[in-house]
Coordinates of C-alpha atoms in Angstrom, one line a residue:
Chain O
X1 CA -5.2 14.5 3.1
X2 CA -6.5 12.2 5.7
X3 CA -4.9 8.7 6.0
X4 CA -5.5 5.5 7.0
X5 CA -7.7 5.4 10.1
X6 CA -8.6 2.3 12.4
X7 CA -11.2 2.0 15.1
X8 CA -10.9 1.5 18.1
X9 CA -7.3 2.1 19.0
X10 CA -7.4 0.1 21.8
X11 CA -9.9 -2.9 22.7
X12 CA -9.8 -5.6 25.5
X13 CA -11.8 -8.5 25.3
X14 CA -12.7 -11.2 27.6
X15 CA -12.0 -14.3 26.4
X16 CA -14.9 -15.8 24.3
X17 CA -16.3 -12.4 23.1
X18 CA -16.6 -11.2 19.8
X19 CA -14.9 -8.4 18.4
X20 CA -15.2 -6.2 15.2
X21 CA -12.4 -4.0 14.0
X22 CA -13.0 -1.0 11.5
X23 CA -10.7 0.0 9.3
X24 CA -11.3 3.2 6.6
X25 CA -8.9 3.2 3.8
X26 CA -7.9 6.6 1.9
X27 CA -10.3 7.6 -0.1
X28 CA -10.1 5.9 -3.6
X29 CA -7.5 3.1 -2.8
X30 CA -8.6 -0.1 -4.4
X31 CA -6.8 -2.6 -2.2
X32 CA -6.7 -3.1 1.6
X33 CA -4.9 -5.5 3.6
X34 CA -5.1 -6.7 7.1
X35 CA -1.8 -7.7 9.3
X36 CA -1.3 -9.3 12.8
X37 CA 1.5 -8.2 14.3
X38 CA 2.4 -9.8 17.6
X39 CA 4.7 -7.8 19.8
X40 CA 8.1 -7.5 18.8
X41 CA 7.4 -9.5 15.3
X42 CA 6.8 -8.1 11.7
X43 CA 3.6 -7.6 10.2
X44 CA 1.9 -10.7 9.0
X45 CA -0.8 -11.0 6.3
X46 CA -4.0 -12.0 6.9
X47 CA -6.2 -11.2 4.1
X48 CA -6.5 -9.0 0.9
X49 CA -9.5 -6.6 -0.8
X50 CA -9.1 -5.4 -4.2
X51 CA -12.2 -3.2 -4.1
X52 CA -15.0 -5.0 -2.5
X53 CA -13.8 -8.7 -3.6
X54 CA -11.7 -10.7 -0.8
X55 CA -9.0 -12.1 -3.1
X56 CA -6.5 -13.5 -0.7
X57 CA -7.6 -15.2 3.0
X58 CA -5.0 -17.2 3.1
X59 CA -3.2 -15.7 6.3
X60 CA -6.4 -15.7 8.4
X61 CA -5.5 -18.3 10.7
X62 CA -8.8 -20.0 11.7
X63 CA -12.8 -19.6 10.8
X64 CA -12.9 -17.5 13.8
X65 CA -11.5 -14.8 11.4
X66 CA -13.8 -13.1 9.0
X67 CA -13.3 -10.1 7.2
X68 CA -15.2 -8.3 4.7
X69 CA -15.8 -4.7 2.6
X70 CA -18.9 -4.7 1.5
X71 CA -18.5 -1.5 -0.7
X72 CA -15.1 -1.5 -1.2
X73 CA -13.9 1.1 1.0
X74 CA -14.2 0.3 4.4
X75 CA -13.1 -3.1 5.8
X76 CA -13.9 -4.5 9.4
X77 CA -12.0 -7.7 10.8
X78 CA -14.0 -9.7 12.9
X79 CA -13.0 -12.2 15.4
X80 CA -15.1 -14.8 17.0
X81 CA -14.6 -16.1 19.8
X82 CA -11.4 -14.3 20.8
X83 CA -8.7 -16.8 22.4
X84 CA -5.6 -15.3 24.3
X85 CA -3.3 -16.2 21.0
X86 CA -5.7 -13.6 19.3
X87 CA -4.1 -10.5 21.4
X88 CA -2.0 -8.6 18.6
X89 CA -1.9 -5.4 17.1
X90 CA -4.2 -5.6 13.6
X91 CA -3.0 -3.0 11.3
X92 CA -5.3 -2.2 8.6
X93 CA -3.4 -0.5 5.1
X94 CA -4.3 0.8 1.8
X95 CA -3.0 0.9 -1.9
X96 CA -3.8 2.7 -4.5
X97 CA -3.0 -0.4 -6.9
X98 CA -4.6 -3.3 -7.9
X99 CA -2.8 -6.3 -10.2
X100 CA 0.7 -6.5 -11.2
X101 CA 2.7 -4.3 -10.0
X102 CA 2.4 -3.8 -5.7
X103 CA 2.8 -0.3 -5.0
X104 CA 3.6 1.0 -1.5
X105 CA 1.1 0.4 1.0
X106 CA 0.1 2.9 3.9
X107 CA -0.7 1.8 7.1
X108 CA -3.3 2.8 10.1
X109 CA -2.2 3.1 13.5
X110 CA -3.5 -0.5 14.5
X111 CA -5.8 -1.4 17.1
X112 CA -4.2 -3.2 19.8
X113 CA -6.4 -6.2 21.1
X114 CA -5.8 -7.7 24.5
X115 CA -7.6 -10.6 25.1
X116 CA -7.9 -11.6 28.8
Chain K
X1 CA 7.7 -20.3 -0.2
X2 CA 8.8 -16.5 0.7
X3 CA 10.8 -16.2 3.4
X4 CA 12.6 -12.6 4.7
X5 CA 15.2 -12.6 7.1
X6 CA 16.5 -10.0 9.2
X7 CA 20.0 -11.3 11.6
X8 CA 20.2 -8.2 13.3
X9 CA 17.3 -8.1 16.1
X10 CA 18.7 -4.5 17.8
X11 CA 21.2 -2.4 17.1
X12 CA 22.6 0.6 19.1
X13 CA 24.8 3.3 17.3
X14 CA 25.5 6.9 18.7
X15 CA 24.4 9.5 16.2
X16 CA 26.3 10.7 13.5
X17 CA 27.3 7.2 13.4
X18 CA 26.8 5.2 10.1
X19 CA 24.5 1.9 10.4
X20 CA 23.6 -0.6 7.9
X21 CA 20.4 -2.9 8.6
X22 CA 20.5 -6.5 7.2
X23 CA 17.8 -8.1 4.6
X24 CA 18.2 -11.5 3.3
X25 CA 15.3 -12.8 1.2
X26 CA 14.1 -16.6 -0.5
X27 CA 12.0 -16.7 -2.8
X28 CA 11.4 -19.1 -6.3
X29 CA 9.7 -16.3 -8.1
X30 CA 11.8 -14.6 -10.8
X31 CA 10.1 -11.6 -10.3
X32 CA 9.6 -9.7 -7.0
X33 CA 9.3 -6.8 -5.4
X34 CA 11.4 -5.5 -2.2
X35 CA 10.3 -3.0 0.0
X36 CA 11.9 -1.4 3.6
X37 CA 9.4 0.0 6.2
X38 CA 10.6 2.2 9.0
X39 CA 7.4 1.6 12.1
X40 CA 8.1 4.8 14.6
X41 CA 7.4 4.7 18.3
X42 CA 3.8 6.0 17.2
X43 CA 3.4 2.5 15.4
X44 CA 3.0 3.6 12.3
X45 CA 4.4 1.9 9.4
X46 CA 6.3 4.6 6.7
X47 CA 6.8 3.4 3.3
X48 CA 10.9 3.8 2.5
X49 CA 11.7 2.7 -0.8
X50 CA 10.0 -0.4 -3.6
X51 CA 12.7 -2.3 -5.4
X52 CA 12.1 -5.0 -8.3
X53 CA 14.1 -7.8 -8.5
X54 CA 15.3 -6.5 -12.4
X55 CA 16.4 -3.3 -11.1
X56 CA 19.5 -4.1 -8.6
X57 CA 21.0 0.0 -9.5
X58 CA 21.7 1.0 -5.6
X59 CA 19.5 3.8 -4.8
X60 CA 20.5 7.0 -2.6
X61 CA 17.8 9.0 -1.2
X62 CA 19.6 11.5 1.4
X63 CA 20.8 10.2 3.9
X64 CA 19.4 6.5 3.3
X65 CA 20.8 4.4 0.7
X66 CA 19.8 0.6 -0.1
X67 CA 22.0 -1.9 -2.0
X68 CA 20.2 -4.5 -3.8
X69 CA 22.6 -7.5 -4.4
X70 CA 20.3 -10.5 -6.6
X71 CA 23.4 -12.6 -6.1
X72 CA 23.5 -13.0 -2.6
X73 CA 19.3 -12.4 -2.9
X74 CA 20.1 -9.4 0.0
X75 CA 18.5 -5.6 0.3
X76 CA 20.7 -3.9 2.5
X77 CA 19.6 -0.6 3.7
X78 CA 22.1 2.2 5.2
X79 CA 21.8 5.2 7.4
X80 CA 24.1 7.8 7.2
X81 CA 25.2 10.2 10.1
X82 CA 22.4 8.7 11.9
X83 CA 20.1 10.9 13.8
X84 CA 18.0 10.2 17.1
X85 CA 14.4 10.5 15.3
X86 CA 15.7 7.8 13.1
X87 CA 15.2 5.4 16.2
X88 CA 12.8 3.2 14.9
X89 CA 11.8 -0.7 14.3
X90 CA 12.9 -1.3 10.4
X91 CA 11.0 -4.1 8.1
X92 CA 12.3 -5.2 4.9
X93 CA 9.2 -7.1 2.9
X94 CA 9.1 -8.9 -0.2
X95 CA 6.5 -9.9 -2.3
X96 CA 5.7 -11.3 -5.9
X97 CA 3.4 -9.4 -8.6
X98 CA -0.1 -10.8 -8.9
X99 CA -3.2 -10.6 -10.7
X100 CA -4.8 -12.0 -8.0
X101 CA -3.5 -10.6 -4.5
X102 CA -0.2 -9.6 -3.2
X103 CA 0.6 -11.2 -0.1
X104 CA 3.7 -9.3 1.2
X105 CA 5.6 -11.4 3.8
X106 CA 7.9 -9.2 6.5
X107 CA 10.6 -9.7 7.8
X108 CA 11.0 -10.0 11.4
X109 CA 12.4 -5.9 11.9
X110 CA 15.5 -4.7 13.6
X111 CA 14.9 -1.9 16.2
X112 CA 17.4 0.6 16.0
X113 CA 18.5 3.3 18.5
X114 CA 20.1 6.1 18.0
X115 CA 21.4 7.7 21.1
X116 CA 22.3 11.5 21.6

């Protein structure tokens, strides 16, 4: 079945400019996450989805950073105002879980943001 | 707070060679979970195995194995006769069960090469 897909792959930004990252989870997971990874780091957590409701934002490190699902399947990330600190790799996963127990989580391919 | 630590930045083994990758982890809950990643060339990340903190049985699955150790709060994972396509970035992750979100924190990854 079809995985974890993120669009685009690739996007450079000038500094200033708004982005919006899409991220479609596999079909009939309930929670999505968003992770910054900066090159040559691990994965860290910027927000959490259990179906449409945001129930964690406590990684997204300013108010530039918005993210939403409106329907609870697919998620975009939004930046504001990009800054150079804001070039990462945003990797997008999906669970089939919800409370209690975390059960793996698969991951997109990421889209690589380089903000110039 | 949550903290995962992974010493080993890189590590080069010739294959057939056995390798073990280091995962130390803090944390105040009494319940957790413990997961390892393996994030290919492609990018990628491939769930490996979920651990909870009440099962610490060593697991074998192949050629990997993981040894769970509460006492010295570590997760070891090992690679046996190593192969070149197990060249990778490996991320151990931990994170607590929640009603209400499940922030997983990575570690920093160890890149492993395998070489022919």
């Amino acid at each position: 079945g079809a995985g974890v897909s993120q669009s685009p792959r690739y996007k450079v930004a000038k500094r200033g400019q708004d982005v919006a990252l899409r991220c479609d989870p596999i079909s009939g997971h309930v929670s999505l996450f968003w992770y910054q990874q900066a090159l040559g780091q691990g994965p860290e957590f910027l927000t959490y989805f259990q179906n449409e409701a945001q129930l964690d934002k406590s990684g997204l490190p300013s108010d530039r950073f918005f993210a939403e699902r409106p329907e609870g399947s697919v998620s975009t990330l939004k930046i504001q105002r990009t800054q150079q600190e804001d070039s990462a790799v945003y990797l997008c996963a999906s669970s089939p879980g919800t409370s209690g127990v975390p059960y793996e989580q698969y991951f997109g391919p990421g889209t690589r943001l380089t903000v110039t | 707070a949550q903290k995962v630590t992974q010493a080993q930045t890189e590590i080069s083994v010739v294959e057939k060679e056995d390798v073990t990758l280091d995962c130390v982890y803090e944390t105040r809950d009494t319940t957790y979970y413990l997961f390892w990643y393996k994030q290919p060339p492609s990018g990628e990340l491939v769930f490996l195995i979920r651990r909870n903190s009440f099962d610490e049985q060593n697991e074998i699955s192949g050629r990997y194995s993981w040894n769970f150790q509460k006492s010295t709060s570590s997760f070891n994972f090992t690679i046996t006769a190593s192969q070149v396509v197990d060249s990778a970035v490996y991320f151990c992750a931990l994170t607590p069960p929640s009603n209400y979100g499940q922030n997983f924190v990575f570690g920093p990854g160890t890149r492993l090469s395998v070489l022919p």
